[in-house]
Coordinates of C-alpha atoms in Angstrom, one line a residue:
X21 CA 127.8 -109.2 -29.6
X22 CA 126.1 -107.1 -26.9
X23 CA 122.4 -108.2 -25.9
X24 CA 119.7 -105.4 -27.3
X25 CA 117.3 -104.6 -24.9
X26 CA 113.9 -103.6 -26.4
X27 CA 111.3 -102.0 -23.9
X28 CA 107.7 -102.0 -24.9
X29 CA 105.4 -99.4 -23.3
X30 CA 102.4 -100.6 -21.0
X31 CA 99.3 -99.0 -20.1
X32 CA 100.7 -98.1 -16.6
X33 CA 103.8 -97.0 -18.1
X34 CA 102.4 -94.5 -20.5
X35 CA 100.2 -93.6 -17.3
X36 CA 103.4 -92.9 -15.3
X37 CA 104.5 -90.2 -18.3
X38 CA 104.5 -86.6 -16.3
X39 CA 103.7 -83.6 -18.4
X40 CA 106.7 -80.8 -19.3
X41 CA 106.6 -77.3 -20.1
X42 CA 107.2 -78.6 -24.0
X43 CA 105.4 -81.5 -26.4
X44 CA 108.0 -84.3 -26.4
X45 CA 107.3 -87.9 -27.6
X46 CA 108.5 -91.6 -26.4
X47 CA 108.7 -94.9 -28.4
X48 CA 105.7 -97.0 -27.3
X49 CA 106.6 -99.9 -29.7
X50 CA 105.8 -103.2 -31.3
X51 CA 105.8 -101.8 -34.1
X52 CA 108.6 -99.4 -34.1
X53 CA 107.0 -97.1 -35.9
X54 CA 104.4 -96.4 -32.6
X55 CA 104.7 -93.3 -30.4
X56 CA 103.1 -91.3 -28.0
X57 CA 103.2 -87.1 -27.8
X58 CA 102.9 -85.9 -24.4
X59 CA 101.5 -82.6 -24.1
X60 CA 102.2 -80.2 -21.5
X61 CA 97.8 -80.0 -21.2
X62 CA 98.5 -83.5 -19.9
X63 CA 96.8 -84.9 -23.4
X64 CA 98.7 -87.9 -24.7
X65 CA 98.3 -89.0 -28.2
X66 CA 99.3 -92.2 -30.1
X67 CA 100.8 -91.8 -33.2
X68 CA 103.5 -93.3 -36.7
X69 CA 106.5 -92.1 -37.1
X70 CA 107.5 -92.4 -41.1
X71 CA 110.4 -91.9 -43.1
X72 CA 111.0 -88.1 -44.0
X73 CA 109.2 -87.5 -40.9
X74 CA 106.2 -88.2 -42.0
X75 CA 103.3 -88.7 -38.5
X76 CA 100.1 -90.5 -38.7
X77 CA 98.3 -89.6 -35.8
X78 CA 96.5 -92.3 -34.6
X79 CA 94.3 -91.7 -31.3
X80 CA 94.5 -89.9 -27.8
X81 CA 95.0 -92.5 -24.7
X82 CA 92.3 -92.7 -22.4
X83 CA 93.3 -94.8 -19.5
X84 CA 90.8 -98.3 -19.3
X85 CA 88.8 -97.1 -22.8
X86 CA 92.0 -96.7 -25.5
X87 CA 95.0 -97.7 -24.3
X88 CA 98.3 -99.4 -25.9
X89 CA 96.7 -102.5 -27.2
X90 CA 93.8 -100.9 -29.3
X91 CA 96.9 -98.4 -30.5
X92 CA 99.2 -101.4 -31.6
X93 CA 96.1 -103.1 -33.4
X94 CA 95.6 -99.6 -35.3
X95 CA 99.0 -98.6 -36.0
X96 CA 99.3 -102.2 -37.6
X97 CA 96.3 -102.1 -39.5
X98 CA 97.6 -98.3 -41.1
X99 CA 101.6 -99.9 -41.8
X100 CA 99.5 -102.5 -43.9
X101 CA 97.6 -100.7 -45.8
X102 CA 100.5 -98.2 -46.4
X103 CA 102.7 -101.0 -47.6
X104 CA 100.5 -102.1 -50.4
X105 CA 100.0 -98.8 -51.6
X106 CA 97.8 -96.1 -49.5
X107 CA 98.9 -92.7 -49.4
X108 CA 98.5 -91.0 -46.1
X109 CA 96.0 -88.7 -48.3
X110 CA 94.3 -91.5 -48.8
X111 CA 94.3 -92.6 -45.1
X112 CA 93.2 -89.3 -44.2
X113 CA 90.1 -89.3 -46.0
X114 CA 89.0 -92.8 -45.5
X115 CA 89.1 -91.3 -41.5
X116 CA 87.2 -88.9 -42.8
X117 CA 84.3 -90.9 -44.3
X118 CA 85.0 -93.7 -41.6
X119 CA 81.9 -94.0 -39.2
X120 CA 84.0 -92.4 -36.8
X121 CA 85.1 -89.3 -38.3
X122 CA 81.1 -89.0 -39.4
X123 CA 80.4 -89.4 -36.0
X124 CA 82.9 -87.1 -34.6
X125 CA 81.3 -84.2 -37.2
X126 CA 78.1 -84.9 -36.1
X127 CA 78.9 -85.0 -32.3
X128 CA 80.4 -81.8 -33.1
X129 CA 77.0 -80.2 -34.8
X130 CA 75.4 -81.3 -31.6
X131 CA 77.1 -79.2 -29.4
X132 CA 75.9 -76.1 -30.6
X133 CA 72.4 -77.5 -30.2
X134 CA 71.7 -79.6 -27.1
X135 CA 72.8 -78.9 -23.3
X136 CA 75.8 -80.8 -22.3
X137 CA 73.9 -83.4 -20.0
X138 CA 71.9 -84.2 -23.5
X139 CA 75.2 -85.1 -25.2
X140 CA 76.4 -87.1 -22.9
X141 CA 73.4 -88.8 -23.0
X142 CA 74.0 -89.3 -27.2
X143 CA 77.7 -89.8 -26.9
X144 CA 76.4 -92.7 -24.3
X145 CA 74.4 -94.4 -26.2
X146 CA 77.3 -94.6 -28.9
X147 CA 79.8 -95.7 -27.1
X148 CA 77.5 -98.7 -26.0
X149 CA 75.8 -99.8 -28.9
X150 CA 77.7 -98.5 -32.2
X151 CA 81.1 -97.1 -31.8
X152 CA 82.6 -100.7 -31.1
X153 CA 80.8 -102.3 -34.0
X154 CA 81.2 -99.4 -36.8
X155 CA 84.0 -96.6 -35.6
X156 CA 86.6 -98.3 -37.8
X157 CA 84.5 -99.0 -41.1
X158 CA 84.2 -96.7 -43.6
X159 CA 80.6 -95.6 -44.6
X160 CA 80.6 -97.4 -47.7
X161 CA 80.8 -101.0 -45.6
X162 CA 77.7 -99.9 -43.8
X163 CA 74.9 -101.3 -44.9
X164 CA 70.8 -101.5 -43.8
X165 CA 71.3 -105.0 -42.7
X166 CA 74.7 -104.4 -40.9
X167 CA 73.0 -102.1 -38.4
X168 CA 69.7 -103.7 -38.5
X169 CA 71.8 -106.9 -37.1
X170 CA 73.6 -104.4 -34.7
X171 CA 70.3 -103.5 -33.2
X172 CA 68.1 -106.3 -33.3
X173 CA 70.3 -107.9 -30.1
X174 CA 69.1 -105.0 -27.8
X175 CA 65.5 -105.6 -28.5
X176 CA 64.3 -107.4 -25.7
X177 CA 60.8 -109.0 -26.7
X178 CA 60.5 -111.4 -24.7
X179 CA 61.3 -110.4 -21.5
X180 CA 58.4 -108.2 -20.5
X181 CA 59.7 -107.6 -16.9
X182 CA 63.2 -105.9 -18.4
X183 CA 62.7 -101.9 -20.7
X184 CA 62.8 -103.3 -24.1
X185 CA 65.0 -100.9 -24.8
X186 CA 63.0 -99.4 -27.9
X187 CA 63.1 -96.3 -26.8
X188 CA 66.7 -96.3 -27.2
X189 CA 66.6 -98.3 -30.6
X190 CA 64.9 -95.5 -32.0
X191 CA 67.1 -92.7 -30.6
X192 CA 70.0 -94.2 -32.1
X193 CA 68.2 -95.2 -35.7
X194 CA 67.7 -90.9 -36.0
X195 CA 71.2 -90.5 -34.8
X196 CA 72.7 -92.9 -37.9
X197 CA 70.3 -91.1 -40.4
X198 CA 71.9 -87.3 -39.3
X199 CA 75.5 -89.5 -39.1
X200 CA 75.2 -90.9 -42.5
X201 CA 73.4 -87.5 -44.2
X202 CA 76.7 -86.2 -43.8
X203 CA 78.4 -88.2 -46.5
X204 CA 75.5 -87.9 -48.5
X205 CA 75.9 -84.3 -48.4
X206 CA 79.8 -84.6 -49.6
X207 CA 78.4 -87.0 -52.0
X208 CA 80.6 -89.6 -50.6
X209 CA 77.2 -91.9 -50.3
X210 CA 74.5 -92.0 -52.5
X211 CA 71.7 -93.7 -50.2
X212 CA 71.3 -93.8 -46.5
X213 CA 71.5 -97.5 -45.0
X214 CA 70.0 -96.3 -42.2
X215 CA 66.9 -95.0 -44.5
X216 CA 63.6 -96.6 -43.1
X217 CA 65.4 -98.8 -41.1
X218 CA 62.7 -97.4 -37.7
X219 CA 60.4 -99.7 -39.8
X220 CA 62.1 -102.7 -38.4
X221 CA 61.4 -102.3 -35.0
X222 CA 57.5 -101.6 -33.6
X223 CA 57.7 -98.2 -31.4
X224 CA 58.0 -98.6 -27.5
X225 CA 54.0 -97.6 -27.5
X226 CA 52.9 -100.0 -30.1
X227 CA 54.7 -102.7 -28.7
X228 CA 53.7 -101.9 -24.8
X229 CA 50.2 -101.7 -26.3
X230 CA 49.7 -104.7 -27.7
X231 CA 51.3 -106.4 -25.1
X232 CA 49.2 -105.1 -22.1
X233 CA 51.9 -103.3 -20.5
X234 CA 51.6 -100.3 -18.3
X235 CA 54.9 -98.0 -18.9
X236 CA 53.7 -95.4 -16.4
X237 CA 55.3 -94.8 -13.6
X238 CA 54.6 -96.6 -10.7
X239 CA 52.2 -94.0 -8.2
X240 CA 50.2 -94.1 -5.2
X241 CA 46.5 -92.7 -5.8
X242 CA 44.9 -94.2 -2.9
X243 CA 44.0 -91.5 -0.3
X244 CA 44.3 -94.5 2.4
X245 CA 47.8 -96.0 0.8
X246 CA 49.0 -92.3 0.6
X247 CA 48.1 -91.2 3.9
X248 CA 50.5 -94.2 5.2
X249 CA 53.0 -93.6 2.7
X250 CA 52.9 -90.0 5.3
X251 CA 53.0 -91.7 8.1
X252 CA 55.5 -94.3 7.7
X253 CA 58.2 -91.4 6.1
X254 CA 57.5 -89.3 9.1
X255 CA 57.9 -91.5 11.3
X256 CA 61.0 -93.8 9.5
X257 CA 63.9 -93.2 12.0
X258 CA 66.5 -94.8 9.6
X259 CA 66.1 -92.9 6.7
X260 CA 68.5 -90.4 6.5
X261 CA 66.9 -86.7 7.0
X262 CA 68.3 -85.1 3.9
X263 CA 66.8 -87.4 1.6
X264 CA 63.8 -87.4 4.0
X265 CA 63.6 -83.5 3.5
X266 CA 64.0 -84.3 -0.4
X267 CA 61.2 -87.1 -0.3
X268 CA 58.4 -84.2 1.7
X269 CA 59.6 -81.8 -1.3
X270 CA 58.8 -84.2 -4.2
X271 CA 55.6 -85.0 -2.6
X272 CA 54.5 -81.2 -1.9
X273 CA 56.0 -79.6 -5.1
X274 CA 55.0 -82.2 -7.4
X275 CA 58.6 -81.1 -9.2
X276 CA 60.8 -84.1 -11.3
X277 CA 63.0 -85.8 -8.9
X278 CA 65.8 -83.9 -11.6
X279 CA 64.9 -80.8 -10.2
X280 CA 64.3 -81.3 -6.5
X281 CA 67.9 -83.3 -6.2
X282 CA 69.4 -80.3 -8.0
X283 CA 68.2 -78.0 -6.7
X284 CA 70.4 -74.3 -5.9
X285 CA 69.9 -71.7 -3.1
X286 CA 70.5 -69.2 -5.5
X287 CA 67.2 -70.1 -6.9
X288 CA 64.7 -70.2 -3.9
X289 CA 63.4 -66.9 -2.1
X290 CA 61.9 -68.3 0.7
X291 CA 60.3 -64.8 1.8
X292 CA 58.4 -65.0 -1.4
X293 CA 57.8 -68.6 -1.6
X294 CA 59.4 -68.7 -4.8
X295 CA 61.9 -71.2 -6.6
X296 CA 62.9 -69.9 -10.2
X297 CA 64.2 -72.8 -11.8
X298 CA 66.2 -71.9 -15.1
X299 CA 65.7 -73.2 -18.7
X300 CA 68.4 -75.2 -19.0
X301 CA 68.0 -76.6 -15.7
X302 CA 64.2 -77.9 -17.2
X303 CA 63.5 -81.0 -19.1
X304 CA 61.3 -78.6 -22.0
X305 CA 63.7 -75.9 -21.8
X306 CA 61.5 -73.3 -20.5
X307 CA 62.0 -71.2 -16.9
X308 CA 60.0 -72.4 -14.5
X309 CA 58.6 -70.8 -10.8
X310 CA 57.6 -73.4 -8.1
X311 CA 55.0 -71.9 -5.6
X312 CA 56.1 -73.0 -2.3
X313 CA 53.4 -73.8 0.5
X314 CA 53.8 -72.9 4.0
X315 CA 55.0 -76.8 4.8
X316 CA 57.6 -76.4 1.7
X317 CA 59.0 -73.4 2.9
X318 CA 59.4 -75.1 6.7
X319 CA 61.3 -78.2 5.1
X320 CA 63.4 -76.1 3.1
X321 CA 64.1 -73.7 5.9
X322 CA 65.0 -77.0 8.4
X323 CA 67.5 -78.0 5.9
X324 CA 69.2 -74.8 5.2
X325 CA 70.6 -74.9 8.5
X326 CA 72.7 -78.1 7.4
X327 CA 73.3 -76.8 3.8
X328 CA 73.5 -72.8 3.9
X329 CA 77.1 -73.0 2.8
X330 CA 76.6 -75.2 0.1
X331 CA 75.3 -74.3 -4.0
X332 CA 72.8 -77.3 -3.9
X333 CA 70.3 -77.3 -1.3
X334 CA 70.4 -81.1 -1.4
X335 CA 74.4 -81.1 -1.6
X336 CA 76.6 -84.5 -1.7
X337 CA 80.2 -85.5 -1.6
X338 CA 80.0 -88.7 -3.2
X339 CA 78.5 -87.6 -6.1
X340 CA 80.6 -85.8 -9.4
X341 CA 77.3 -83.4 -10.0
X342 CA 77.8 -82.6 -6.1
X343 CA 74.7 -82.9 -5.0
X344 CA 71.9 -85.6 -4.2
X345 CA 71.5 -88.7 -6.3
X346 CA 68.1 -89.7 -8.0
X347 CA 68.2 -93.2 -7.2
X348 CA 69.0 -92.1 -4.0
X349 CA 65.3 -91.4 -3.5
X350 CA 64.5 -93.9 -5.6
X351 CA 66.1 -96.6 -2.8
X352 CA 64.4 -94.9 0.2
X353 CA 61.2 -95.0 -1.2
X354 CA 61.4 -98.6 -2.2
X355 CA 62.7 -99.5 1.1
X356 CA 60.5 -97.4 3.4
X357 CA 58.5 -99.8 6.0
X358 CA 60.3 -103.1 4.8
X359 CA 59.6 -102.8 1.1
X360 CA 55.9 -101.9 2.0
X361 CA 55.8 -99.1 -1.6
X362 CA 58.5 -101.3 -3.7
X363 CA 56.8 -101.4 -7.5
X364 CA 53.9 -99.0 -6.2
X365 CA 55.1 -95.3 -5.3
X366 CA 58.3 -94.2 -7.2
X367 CA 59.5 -90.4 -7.0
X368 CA 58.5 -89.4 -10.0
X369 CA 55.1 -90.8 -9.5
X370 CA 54.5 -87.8 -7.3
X371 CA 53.7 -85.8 -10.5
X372 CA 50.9 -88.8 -10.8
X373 CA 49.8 -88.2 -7.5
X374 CA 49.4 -85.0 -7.6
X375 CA 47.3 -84.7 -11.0
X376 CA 44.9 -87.1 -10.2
X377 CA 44.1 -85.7 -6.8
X378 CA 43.8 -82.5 -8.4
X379 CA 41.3 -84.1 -11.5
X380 CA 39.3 -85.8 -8.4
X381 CA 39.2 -82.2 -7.0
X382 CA 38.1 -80.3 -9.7
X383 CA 35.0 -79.1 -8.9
X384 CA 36.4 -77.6 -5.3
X385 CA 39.6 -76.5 -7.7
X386 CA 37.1 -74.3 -9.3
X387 CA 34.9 -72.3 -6.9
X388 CA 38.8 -71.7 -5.5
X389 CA 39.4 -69.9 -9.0
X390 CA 41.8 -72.8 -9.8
X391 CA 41.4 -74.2 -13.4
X392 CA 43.0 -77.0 -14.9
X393 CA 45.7 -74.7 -17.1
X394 CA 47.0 -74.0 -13.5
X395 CA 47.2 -77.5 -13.0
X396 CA 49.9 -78.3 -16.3
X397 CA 51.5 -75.0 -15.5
X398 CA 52.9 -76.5 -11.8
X399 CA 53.6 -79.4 -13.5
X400 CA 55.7 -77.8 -16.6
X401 CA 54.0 -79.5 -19.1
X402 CA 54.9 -78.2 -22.3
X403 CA 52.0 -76.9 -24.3
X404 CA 51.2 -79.4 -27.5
X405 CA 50.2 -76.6 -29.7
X406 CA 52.8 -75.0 -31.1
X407 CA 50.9 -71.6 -31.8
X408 CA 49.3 -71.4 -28.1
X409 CA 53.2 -72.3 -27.1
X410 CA 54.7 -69.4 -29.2
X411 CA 51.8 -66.4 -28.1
X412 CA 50.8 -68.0 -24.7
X413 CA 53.6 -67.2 -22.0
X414 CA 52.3 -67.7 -18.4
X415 CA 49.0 -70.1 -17.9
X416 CA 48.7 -69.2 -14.5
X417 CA 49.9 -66.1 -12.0
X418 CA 52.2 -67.1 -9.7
X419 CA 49.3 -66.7 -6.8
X420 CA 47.2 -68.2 -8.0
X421 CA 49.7 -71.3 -8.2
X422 CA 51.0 -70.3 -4.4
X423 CA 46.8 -71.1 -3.9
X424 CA 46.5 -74.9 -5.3
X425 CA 50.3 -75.6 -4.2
X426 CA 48.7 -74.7 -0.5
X427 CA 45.2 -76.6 -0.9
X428 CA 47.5 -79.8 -2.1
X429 CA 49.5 -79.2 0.9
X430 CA 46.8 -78.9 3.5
X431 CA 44.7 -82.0 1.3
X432 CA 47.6 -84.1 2.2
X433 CA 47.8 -82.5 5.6
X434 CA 44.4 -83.3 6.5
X435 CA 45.2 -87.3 5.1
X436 CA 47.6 -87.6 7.9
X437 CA 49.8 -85.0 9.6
X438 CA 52.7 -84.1 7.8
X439 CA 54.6 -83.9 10.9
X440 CA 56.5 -81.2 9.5
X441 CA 57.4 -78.2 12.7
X442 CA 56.6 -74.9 12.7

């Protein structure tokens, strides 16, 4: 009898499947009932092939995340439940009701109400810390102490030198509750095992609290220490000038390190002295106009020369945003002058820097017509009262901001010399 020859699909084979004008499908294998649709998008998707042509899709492949093993496991774990009795109705709605499929709805809901960099940020925290523990399960085998022990592991109490990670604890504890609500409203659940399960866990501030710890950023208010911090960036020869430029425009802007690494020429009138940065570019959501000083408007002008053909004033080609990294910044501050600011100046301890030299100023702030509403405003603080929020649009003109942003420019002038040409 002639040898049969049975080929199994890899990960690099199904890699190696080129797209055609039309769907078509290829045995993957062990078990026979596994293929994979290739779609002329490129999109290739695991599924069973029954009797009377029956499918069971299964999941898409995603090349180092869901690949041929994870399908196998699956498509096994479906041909067993189907052989002792399961409809594929049945299967269907246990995907439905799975912690997945809840997940997937409420990922879904999302969309329409966060920016995308937001949902990446929630889709993260998922696929990190409860997709790999709960996607298969169906809600009904979730219960308070299942995820309580799921979490518990990324509390790190003891280890006061590493984030706790609380923060993040909690974010995910009000994403199961919105997750699970879901089923409750399909009255597939009746109780919420994620229901007062915050309780469990102290807050980030309660716990910092009691333990003496200092979460703020990490900021030089020292006029001596901040007037070398001046001279040891203007006169750093290794440093490269970009992020150099980036460094003088978190100091004299007093912008997040977010906005001054992405920031757009489209956006900046230097004529006027005006960057316009849009709402959804804006941690609260709301536009926001920088004031640019005379020494802003010099550094921005000295690095349009390298960038003028670029969107982002700060542009990079390493990067998938395209332009300047944070930690970028973050690096060449803690390495400036041999470590010198490492643990004491950090970029966005600028904002720091720049309120409390302003609070120590007050009194000259004032006889300048400069009040401390101006003060929030260039920082884009969002207002805590929600009725001032709603009626009070602007809390200071955009001259009178051009005046303090100039004052806090010649005040660190006059600590050292910028060094910044004319």
């Amino acid at each position: 009898m002639a040898n049969v020859t049975k080929t199994y699909l890899t990960d690099k084979n199904i890699r190696e499947l080129k797209p055609k004008l039309r769907q078509y499908k290829k045995v993957v294998g062990s078990p026979k009932e596994l293929y994979i649709w290739v779609n002329p998008s490129g999109i290739k998707t695991f599924f069973l092939r029954l009797k009377n042509d029956k499918t069971k899709k299964i999941n898409e492949f995603r090349d180092g995340i869901y690949g041929v093993n994870e399908a196998r496991k699956e498509a096994v774990d479906l041909l067993k439940k189907l052989n002792i009795g399961l409809s594929l109705e049945a299967l269907s709605n246990q995907d439905q009701y799975s912690f997945k499929g809840l997940y997937d709805r409420f990922i879904k809901i999302k969309s329409d109400s966060v920016s995308s960099e937001y949902l990446k940020n929630i889709k993260r925290r998922h696929e990190l810390y409860t997709l790999p523990n709960l996607a298969k399960l169906d809600c009904k085998e979730i219960t308070s102490s299942k995820l309580s022990d799921m979490l518990r592991p990324l509390f790190n109490k003891h280890n006061t030198d590493q984030p706790t990670r609380l923060e993040t604890i909690h974010r995910i504890i009000n994403d199961l509750k919105n997750i699970f609500d879901l089923a409750i409203k399909d009255r597939y659940l009746t109780y919420n095992p994620a229901f007062k399960l915050e309780d469990e866990f102290p807050t980030s501030h309660k716990f910092n609290k009691n333990k003496g710890i200092d979460t703020r950023y990490s900021a030089i208010i020292d006029k001596n220490l901040l007037a070398d911090f001046i001279k040891d960036l203007k006169y750093d020869n290794a440093m490269d000038l970009q992020t150099k430029r980036a460094i003088y425009l978190l100091l004299l802007t007093a912008n997040r390190p977010a906005n001054i690494v992405s920031a757009k020429w489209q956006d900046i009138d230097l004529n006027a002295k005006k960057w316009d940065i849009v709402a959804t570019d804006m941690k609260m959501r709301l536009s926001h106009t920088t004031a640019l000083s005379d020494e802003s408007v010099k550094i921005l002008k000295e690095q349009f020369i390298y960038s003028q053909n670029y969107k982002f004033v700060f542009p990079s080609m390493t990067t998938k945003t395209g332009y300047l990294n944070r930690d970028t910044l973050s690096k060449a501050i803690r390495t400036l002058n041999n470590g010198k600011y490492k643990g004491v100046a950090t970029p966005h301890g600028f904002r720091a820097t720049f309120k409390t030299t302003c609070t120590l100023n007050l009194s000259t702030l004032y006889r300048l017509g400069i009040s401390e509403k101006t003060i929030e405003e260039v920082l884009a603080h969002k207002e805590n009262n929600k009725i001032t929020q709603a009626y009070e649009r602007q809390r200071a003109t955009f001259n009178t901001k051009l005046k303090l942003m100039q004052w806090y420019s010649d005040y660190l002038n006059n600590l050292e010399n910028l060094g910044i040409g004319g």
